[in-house]
Short mmCIF file of C-alpha atoms in Angstrom, two decimals:
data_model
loop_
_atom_site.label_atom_id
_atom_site.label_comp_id
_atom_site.label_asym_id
_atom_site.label_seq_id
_atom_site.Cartn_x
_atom_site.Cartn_y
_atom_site.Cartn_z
CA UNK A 1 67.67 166.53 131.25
CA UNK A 2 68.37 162.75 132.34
CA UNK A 3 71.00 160.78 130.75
CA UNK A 4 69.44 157.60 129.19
CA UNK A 5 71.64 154.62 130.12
CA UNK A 6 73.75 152.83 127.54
CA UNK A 7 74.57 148.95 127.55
CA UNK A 8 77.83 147.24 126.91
CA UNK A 9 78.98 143.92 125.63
CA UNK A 10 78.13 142.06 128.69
CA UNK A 11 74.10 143.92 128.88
CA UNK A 12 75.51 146.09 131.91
CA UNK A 13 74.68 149.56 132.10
CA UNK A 14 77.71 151.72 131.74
CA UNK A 15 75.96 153.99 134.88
CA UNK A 16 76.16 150.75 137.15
CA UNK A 17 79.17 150.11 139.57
CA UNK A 18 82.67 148.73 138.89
CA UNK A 19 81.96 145.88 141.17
CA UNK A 20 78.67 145.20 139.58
CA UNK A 21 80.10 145.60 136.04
CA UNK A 22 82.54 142.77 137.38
CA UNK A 23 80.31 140.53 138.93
CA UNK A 24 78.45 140.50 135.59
CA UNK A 25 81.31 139.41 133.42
CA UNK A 26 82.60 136.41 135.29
CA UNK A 27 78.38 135.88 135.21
CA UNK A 28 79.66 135.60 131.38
CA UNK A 29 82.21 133.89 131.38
CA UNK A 30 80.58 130.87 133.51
CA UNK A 31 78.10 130.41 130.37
CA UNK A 32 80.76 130.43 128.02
CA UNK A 33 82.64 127.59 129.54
CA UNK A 34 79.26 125.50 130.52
CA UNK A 35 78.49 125.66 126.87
CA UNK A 36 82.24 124.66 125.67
CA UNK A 37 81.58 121.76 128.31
CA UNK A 38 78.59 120.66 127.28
CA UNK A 39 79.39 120.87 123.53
CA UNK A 40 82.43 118.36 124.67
CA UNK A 41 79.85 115.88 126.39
CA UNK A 42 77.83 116.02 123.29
CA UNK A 43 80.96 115.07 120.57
CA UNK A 44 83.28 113.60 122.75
CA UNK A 45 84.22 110.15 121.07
CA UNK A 46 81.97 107.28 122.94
CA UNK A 47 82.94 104.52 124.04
CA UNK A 48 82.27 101.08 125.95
CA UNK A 49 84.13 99.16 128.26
CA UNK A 50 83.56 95.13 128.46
CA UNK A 51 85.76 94.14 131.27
CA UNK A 52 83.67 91.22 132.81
CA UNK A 53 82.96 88.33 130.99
CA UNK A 54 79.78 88.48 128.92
CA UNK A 55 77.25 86.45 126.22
CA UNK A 56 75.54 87.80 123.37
CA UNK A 57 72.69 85.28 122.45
CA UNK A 58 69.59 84.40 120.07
CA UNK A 59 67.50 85.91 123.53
CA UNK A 60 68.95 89.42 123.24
CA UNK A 61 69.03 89.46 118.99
CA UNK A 62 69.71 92.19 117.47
CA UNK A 63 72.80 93.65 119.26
CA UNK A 64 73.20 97.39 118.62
CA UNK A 65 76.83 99.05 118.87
CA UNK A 66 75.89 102.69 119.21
CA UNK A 67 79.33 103.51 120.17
CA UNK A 68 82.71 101.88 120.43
CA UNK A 69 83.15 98.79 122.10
CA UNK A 70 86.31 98.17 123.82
CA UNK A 71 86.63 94.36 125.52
CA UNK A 72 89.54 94.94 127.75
CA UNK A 73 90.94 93.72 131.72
CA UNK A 74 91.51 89.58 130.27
CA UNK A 75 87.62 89.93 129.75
CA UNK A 76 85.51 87.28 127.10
CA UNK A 77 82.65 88.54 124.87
CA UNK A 78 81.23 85.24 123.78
CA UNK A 79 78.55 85.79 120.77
CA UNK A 80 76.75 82.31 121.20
CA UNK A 81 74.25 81.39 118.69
CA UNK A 82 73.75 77.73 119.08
CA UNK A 83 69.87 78.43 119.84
CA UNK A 84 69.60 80.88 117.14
CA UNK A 85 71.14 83.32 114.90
CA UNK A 86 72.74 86.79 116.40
CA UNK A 87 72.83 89.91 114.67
CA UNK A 88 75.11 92.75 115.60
CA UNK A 89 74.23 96.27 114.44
CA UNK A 90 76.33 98.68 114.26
CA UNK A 91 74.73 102.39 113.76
CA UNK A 92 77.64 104.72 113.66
CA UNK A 93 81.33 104.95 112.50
CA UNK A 94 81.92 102.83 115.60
CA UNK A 95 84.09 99.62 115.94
CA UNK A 96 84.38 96.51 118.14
CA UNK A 97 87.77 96.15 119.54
CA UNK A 98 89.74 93.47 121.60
CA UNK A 99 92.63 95.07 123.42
CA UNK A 100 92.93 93.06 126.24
CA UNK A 101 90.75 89.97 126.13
CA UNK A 102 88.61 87.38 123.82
CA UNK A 103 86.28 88.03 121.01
CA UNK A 104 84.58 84.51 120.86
CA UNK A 105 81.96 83.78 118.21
CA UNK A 106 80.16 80.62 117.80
CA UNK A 107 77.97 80.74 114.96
CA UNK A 108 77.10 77.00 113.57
CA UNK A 109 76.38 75.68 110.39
CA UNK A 110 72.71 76.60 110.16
CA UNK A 111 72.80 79.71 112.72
CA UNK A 112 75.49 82.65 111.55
CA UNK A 113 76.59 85.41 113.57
CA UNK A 114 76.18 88.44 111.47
CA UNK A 115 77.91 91.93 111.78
CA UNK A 116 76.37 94.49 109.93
CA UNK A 117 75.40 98.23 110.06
CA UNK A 118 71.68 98.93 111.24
CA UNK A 119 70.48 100.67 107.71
CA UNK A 120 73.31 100.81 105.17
CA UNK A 121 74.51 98.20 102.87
CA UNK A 122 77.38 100.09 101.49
CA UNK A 123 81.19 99.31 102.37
CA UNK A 124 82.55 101.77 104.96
CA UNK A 125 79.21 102.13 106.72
CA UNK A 126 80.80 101.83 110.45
CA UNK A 127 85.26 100.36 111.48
CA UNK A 128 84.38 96.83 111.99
CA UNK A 129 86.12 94.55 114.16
CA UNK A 130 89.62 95.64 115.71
CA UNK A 131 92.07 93.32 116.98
CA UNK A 132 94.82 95.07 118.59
CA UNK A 133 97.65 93.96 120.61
CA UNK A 134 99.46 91.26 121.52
CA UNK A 135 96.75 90.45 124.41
CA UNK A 136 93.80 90.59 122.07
CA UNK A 137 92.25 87.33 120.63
CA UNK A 138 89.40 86.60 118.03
CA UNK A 139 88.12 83.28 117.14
CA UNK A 140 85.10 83.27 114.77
CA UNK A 141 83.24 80.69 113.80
CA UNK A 142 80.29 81.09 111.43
CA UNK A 143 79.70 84.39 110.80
CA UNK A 144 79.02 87.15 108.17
CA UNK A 145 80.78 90.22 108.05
CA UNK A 146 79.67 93.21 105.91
CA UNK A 147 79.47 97.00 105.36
CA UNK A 148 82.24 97.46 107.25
CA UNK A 149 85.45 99.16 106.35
CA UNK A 150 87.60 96.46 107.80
CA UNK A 151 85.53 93.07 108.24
CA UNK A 152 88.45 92.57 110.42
CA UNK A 153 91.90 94.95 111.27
CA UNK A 154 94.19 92.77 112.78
CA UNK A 155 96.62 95.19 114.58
CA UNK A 156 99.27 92.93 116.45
CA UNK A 157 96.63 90.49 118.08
CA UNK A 158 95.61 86.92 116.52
CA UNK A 159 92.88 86.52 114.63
CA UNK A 160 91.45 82.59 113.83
CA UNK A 161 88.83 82.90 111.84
CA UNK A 162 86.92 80.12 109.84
CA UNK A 163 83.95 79.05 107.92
CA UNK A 164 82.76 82.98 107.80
CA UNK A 165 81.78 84.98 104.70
CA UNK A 166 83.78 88.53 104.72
CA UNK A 167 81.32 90.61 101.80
CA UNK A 168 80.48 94.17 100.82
CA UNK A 169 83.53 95.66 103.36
CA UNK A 170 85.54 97.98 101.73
CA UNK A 171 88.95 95.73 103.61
CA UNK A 172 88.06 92.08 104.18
CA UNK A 173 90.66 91.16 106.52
CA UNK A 174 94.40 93.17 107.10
CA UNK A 175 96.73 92.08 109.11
CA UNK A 176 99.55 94.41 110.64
CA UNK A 177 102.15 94.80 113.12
CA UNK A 178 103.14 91.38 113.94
CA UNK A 179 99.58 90.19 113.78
CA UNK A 180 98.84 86.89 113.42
CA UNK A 181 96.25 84.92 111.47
CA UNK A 182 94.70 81.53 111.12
CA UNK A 183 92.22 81.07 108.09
CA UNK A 184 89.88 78.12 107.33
CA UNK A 185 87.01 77.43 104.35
CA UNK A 186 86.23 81.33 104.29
CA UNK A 187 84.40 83.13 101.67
CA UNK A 188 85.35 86.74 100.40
CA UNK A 189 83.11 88.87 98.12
CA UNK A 190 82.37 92.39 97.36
CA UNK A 191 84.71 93.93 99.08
CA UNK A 192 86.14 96.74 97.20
CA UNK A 193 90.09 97.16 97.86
CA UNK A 194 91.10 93.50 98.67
CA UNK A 195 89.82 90.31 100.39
CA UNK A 196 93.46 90.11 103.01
CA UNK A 197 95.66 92.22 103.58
CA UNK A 198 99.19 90.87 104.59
CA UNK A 199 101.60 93.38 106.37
CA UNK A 200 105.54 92.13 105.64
CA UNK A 201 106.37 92.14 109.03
CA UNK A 202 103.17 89.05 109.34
CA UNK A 203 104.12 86.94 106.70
CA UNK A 204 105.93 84.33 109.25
CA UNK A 205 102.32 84.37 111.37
CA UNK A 206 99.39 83.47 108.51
CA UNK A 207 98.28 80.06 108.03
CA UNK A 208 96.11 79.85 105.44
CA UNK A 209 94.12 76.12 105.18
CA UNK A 210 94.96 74.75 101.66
CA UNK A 211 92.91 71.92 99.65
CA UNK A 212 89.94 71.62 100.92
CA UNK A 213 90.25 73.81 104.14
CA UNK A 214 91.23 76.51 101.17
CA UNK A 215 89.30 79.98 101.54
CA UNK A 216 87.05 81.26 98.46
CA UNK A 217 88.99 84.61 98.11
CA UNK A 218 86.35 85.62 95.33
CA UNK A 219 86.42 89.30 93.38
CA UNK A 220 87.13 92.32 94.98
CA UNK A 221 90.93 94.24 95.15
CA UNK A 222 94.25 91.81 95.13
CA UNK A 223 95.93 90.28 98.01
#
């Protein structure tokens, strides 16, 4: 009578060789890790690196953020809209951040830069803008700021922001860790915790415009 074979773990017959029995498992293992790596290429966090000076116009409206945006190396992203509005989409949990550079935006009276997410209109839809460090700078001019969960997180950098509405963001604007912040004829609504946020340690670096450089701080959470 012949012995039918019988199979292990691995799909080796139990009849075959040592060697071959060997051969087969590290066969195994190989998939295993290429599918562990490639699972990590598919989740990993994403990010982008602006580190050359660069312009955002009405030409290239909408801009999408599909992942986070880092503007580092003493590099300028300059969001011009003097020949036409400029929207930036956001379509993730993704954020904008200055860590080593400028975050310039030149909306104007009649053309706004707006930052938005691409198909929610509720607060916390993606971060928002990130200031961090002492080498990261934002000046804004003319824009709108919404869905966000920070319109802006101020994180040690300097923020000067002015004539802007901050609406529908779960933070407006919070300012931490020696952060510093220069407001001017702003407009917060909607937003559902507070319009600024003022760390203790900041106090000494907000200048708020009074009279008629005042910002509208509007309903939505306390100072």
């Amino acid at each position: 009578m012949t012995a039918k074979n019988s199979f292990n773990l691995f799909g080796v017959s139990n009849n075959k060789s040592p060697k071959s029995t060997k051969n087969n498992r590290f066969k195994f293992i190989i998939i295993i890790f290429s599918i562990g790596f490639l699972t990590f290429l598919l989740f990993r966090p994403r990010a982008l690196v602006i580190d050359t000076n660069t312009t955002w116009n009405n030409a290239g409206s909408p801009y999408y953020i599909t992942e986070n945006t880092y503007i580092r190396n003493g590099a300028t992203l300059n969001i011009d809209a003097s020949s036409g509005p400029v929207e930036v989409r956001f379509t993730g949990n993704y954020r904008l951040e200055v860590s080593d550079g400028l975050l310039d935006v030149n909306g104007t009276s009649t053309n706004s830069v707006t930052f938005m997410h691409d198909s929610s209109s509720n607060p916390s839809s993606y971060y928002g803008l990130y200031v961090d460090s002492a080498t990261g700078v934002a000046t804004i001019e003319y824009a709108d700021i919404k869905h966000a969960n920070y319109g802006v997180n101020v994180n040690g950098g300097d923020l000067d922001i002015y004539d802007s509405t901050i609406q529908t963001n779960r933070y407006g604007i919070a300012v931490y860790d020696q952060g510093s912040i220069t407001t001017r004829r702003n407009v917060f609504k909607g937003n559902t915790e507070w319009p600024i946020g003022i760390n203790p340690d900041c106090h000494n670096n907000v200048d708020f415009g009074t009279g008629a450089d005042a910002d509208v701080l509007g309903d939505g959470g306390a100072n």
